Tab-separated table of C-alpha atoms in Angstrom:
chain	number	residue	atom	x	y	z
A	1	UNK	CA	60.865	6.398	93.737
A	2	UNK	CA	63.224	9.515	93.596
A	3	UNK	CA	61.321	11.853	96.851
A	4	UNK	CA	62.227	8.929	99.190
A	5	UNK	CA	65.570	8.290	97.313
A	6	UNK	CA	66.303	12.107	97.857
A	7	UNK	CA	65.170	12.136	101.536
A	8	UNK	CA	66.930	9.244	102.344
A	9	UNK	CA	70.433	10.422	101.327
A	10	UNK	CA	70.134	13.782	102.456
A	11	UNK	CA	69.364	12.496	106.315
A	12	UNK	CA	72.387	10.674	106.095
A	13	UNK	CA	74.822	13.225	104.787
A	14	UNK	CA	73.281	16.226	107.234
A	15	UNK	CA	73.812	13.783	110.058
A	16	UNK	CA	77.326	12.034	108.397
A	17	UNK	CA	78.823	15.327	107.559
A	18	UNK	CA	80.040	18.316	109.309
A	19	UNK	CA	80.583	22.075	108.732
A	20	UNK	CA	79.171	23.827	106.228
A	21	UNK	CA	77.702	20.883	104.836
A	22	UNK	CA	75.895	19.924	107.658
A	23	UNK	CA	74.113	23.263	107.410
A	24	UNK	CA	73.160	23.696	103.621
A	25	UNK	CA	72.082	19.755	103.272
A	26	UNK	CA	68.762	19.909	103.606
A	27	UNK	CA	67.845	23.122	102.595
A	28	UNK	CA	69.176	22.563	99.385
A	29	UNK	CA	67.544	19.322	98.943
A	30	UNK	CA	64.655	20.831	99.417
A	31	UNK	CA	65.374	23.144	96.616
A	32	UNK	CA	65.953	20.328	94.510
A	33	UNK	CA	62.939	18.162	95.769
A	34	UNK	CA	60.594	21.450	94.667
A	35	UNK	CA	62.463	21.167	91.223
A	36	UNK	CA	62.662	17.760	90.940
A	37	UNK	CA	58.317	18.372	91.884
A	38	UNK	CA	57.034	20.843	89.199
A	39	UNK	CA	59.881	19.316	86.188
A	40	UNK	CA	57.533	16.214	87.039
A	41	UNK	CA	54.212	18.088	86.675
A	42	UNK	CA	53.429	18.856	90.049
A	43	UNK	CA	52.491	22.555	90.201
A	44	UNK	CA	52.111	24.886	93.281
A	45	UNK	CA	48.263	24.110	93.801
A	46	UNK	CA	49.119	21.087	94.471
A	47	UNK	CA	52.502	21.883	96.494
A	48	UNK	CA	50.204	24.040	98.732
A	49	UNK	CA	51.847	27.305	97.568
A	50	UNK	CA	49.843	28.896	95.442
A	51	UNK	CA	48.349	32.170	96.477
A	52	UNK	CA	45.058	30.672	96.791
A	53	UNK	CA	46.546	28.186	98.960
A	54	UNK	CA	48.924	30.707	101.168
A	55	UNK	CA	46.368	33.004	102.229
A	56	UNK	CA	43.534	29.917	103.121
A	57	UNK	CA	46.954	28.952	105.504
A	58	UNK	CA	47.030	32.618	107.259
A	59	UNK	CA	43.930	31.896	110.004
A	60	UNK	CA	45.302	28.556	110.853
A	61	UNK	CA	48.937	29.345	111.123
A	62	UNK	CA	47.722	32.544	113.833
A	63	UNK	CA	46.316	30.008	115.734
A	64	UNK	CA	48.300	27.286	115.910
A	65	UNK	CA	51.036	29.723	116.515
A	66	UNK	CA	48.466	31.484	119.422
A	67	UNK	CA	48.070	27.709	121.250
A	68	UNK	CA	51.566	26.341	121.229
A	69	UNK	CA	53.091	29.248	122.641
A	70	UNK	CA	49.903	29.163	125.387
A	71	UNK	CA	50.319	25.630	126.202
A	72	UNK	CA	54.452	25.951	126.390
A	73	UNK	CA	54.094	28.406	128.672
A	74	UNK	CA	52.340	26.685	131.283
A	75	UNK	CA	54.000	24.181	131.066
A	76	UNK	CA	56.833	25.722	131.644
A	77	UNK	CA	55.717	27.141	134.271
A	78	UNK	CA	54.006	24.362	136.222
A	79	UNK	CA	57.631	23.045	138.245
A	80	UNK	CA	56.460	19.524	137.118
A	81	UNK	CA	56.711	19.132	133.650
A	82	UNK	CA	59.626	22.144	133.511
A	83	UNK	CA	62.697	19.388	133.303
A	84	UNK	CA	61.714	18.230	130.915
A	85	UNK	CA	62.405	21.220	128.671
A	86	UNK	CA	66.389	21.473	130.012
A	87	UNK	CA	67.501	20.409	127.435
A	88	UNK	CA	71.501	21.534	127.271
A	89	UNK	CA	71.893	22.988	123.551
A	90	UNK	CA	69.221	25.402	124.487
A	91	UNK	CA	71.116	26.301	127.925
A	92	UNK	CA	71.790	30.136	126.391
A	93	UNK	CA	68.871	32.201	125.961
A	94	UNK	CA	71.162	34.024	123.143
A	95	UNK	CA	71.835	30.658	121.398
A	96	UNK	CA	68.022	29.754	121.841
A	97	UNK	CA	67.196	32.937	120.346
A	98	UNK	CA	68.778	32.405	117.249
A	99	UNK	CA	68.476	28.744	116.838
A	100	UNK	CA	63.922	29.942	116.844
A	101	UNK	CA	63.801	32.862	114.793
A	102	UNK	CA	66.829	31.874	112.402
A	103	UNK	CA	68.288	28.494	112.363
A	104	UNK	CA	64.700	26.674	112.780
A	105	UNK	CA	63.131	28.200	110.272
A	106	UNK	CA	65.262	28.268	107.825
A	107	UNK	CA	67.732	24.879	108.188
A	108	UNK	CA	64.280	23.118	109.752
A	109	UNK	CA	60.834	23.851	109.670
A	110	UNK	CA	60.415	25.041	105.365
A	111	UNK	CA	63.179	22.858	104.369
A	112	UNK	CA	61.221	19.954	105.906
A	113	UNK	CA	57.595	21.160	104.836
A	114	UNK	CA	58.460	22.095	101.451
A	115	UNK	CA	59.704	18.169	101.226
A	116	UNK	CA	57.227	16.034	103.230
A	117	UNK	CA	53.781	18.609	103.105
A	118	UNK	CA	54.797	20.041	99.863
A	119	UNK	CA	56.835	17.512	97.848
A	120	UNK	CA	55.995	13.888	98.873
A	121	UNK	CA	52.192	14.793	100.022
A	122	UNK	CA	51.869	15.865	96.498
A	123	UNK	CA	53.533	13.433	94.952
A	124	UNK	CA	51.223	10.825	97.385
A	125	UNK	CA	48.429	12.709	96.943
A	126	UNK	CA	48.711	11.215	92.781
A	127	UNK	CA	49.239	8.050	94.027
A	128	UNK	CA	47.067	7.299	96.877
A	129	UNK	CA	43.747	8.416	98.550
A	130	UNK	CA	43.622	11.247	101.616
A	131	UNK	CA	44.536	8.560	104.236
A	132	UNK	CA	47.004	6.675	102.244
A	133	UNK	CA	48.867	10.379	101.951
A	134	UNK	CA	49.050	11.091	105.509
A	135	UNK	CA	49.913	7.583	106.850
A	136	UNK	CA	52.395	7.205	104.826
A	137	UNK	CA	53.768	11.175	105.225
A	138	UNK	CA	53.732	10.013	109.200
A	139	UNK	CA	55.272	7.551	108.901
A	140	UNK	CA	58.097	8.397	106.601
A	141	UNK	CA	58.561	12.021	108.643
A	142	UNK	CA	59.207	10.008	111.627
A	143	UNK	CA	61.560	8.138	110.780
A	144	UNK	CA	63.154	10.860	109.541
A	145	UNK	CA	63.728	11.521	112.714
A	146	UNK	CA	65.530	8.517	113.352
A	147	UNK	CA	69.224	10.132	112.839
A	148	UNK	CA	68.684	13.024	115.019
A	149	UNK	CA	67.401	11.193	118.295
A	150	UNK	CA	70.375	9.327	118.634
A	151	UNK	CA	71.866	10.865	122.325
A	152	UNK	CA	68.107	12.668	122.694
A	153	UNK	CA	68.240	11.338	126.737
A	154	UNK	CA	71.505	12.639	127.432
A	155	UNK	CA	70.946	15.548	126.367
A	156	UNK	CA	67.485	16.172	128.535
A	157	UNK	CA	67.798	16.169	132.183
A	158	UNK	CA	64.007	15.342	132.067
A	159	UNK	CA	64.435	12.353	129.925
A	160	UNK	CA	67.609	11.612	131.464
A	161	UNK	CA	65.720	11.369	135.014
A	162	UNK	CA	62.759	9.411	133.251
A	163	UNK	CA	64.523	6.921	131.269
A	164	UNK	CA	68.126	6.819	132.566
A	165	UNK	CA	71.369	7.912	130.021
A	166	UNK	CA	72.015	4.090	128.997
A	167	UNK	CA	71.796	2.196	125.550
A	168	UNK	CA	68.882	1.137	126.481
A	169	UNK	CA	67.068	4.693	127.784
A	170	UNK	CA	68.559	6.087	123.983
A	171	UNK	CA	67.239	3.520	122.231
A	172	UNK	CA	64.154	3.758	124.081
A	173	UNK	CA	64.033	7.439	123.839
A	174	UNK	CA	64.786	7.063	119.401
A	175	UNK	CA	61.743	5.099	119.454
A	176	UNK	CA	59.278	7.423	121.621
A	177	UNK	CA	61.338	11.112	119.414
A	178	UNK	CA	59.779	8.280	116.112
A	179	UNK	CA	56.612	7.396	117.323
A	180	UNK	CA	56.117	11.385	118.702
A	181	UNK	CA	57.402	13.318	115.100
A	182	UNK	CA	54.841	10.373	113.100
A	183	UNK	CA	51.849	11.770	114.888
A	184	UNK	CA	53.432	15.472	114.288
A	185	UNK	CA	53.619	14.569	110.723
A	186	UNK	CA	50.279	13.302	111.249
A	187	UNK	CA	48.695	16.661	112.440
A	188	UNK	CA	50.374	18.565	109.926
A	189	UNK	CA	49.552	16.573	106.955
A	190	UNK	CA	45.926	16.890	108.077
A	191	UNK	CA	46.170	20.492	108.514
A	192	UNK	CA	47.717	20.507	105.169
A	193	UNK	CA	44.527	19.032	103.395
A	194	UNK	CA	42.469	20.944	105.973
A	195	UNK	CA	43.973	23.848	104.624
A	196	UNK	CA	45.547	23.307	101.114
A	197	UNK	CA	47.843	25.394	101.991
A	198	UNK	CA	51.665	24.991	103.227
A	199	UNK	CA	51.324	27.787	105.190
A	200	UNK	CA	49.615	26.153	107.989
A	201	UNK	CA	51.544	23.594	108.439
A	202	UNK	CA	54.548	25.927	108.812
A	203	UNK	CA	53.413	27.998	111.369
A	204	UNK	CA	52.432	25.025	113.425
A	205	UNK	CA	56.280	23.071	112.955
A	206	UNK	CA	58.065	26.758	113.917
A	207	UNK	CA	55.746	26.705	116.592
A	208	UNK	CA	56.538	23.247	117.991
A	209	UNK	CA	60.178	23.415	117.847
A	210	UNK	CA	60.879	27.703	118.232
A	211	UNK	CA	58.723	27.626	121.253
A	212	UNK	CA	60.583	24.440	122.964
A	213	UNK	CA	63.750	26.013	122.645
A	214	UNK	CA	62.725	29.475	124.106
A	215	UNK	CA	61.318	27.386	126.785
A	216	UNK	CA	64.323	25.627	127.581
A	217	UNK	CA	66.318	29.073	127.503
A	218	UNK	CA	63.239	29.846	129.903
A	219	UNK	CA	63.307	26.486	132.124
A	220	UNK	CA	67.326	26.672	132.717
A	221	UNK	CA	66.741	30.836	134.237
A	222	UNK	CA	63.988	30.101	136.273
A	223	UNK	CA	65.282	26.937	137.492
């Protein structure tokens, strides 16, 4: 399948390159897959991008952001869970804000949602039933995060305290990340099916990632 091949190639290229190439690979891959999908016959409705579908996702999008922000705020406020937000990547507030409002939406959330909940889910929807579409999409999304999860425990004080920082800890960290993102993919895929809109999973995905970055900056400042 062309979609899977492009996803694999883009994932490897993004994590094996540096500089500008590493930044643009995923967004470009998303555009390529969107063009492939349209040329292959998928319409805007099947991609969750028609005007009607986008309008249908507004309420769920707003609710998702509010709920996630409330949960993350509570977790950061509680000392027992605050350490899990201490990611070295977001120890600077300005960098965390830049990531939350620019890098994460443009480099991660929108491209990934276009690829997975848009093109892949739309394609699978033509080949499989709703349940199989959700399962296959979730598995693909979990596996997508293997490379990005390497070194996960080493850059997070909370995870390092629990799992350690050796090779075994890294393996456990990667496995945990794959399972967690697989479950997230299942939820995002369900939200796409439930609302028929790509806007709803985009909002939830952004809320999870962006509030995590902001929460990390807050955690560093109050620790």
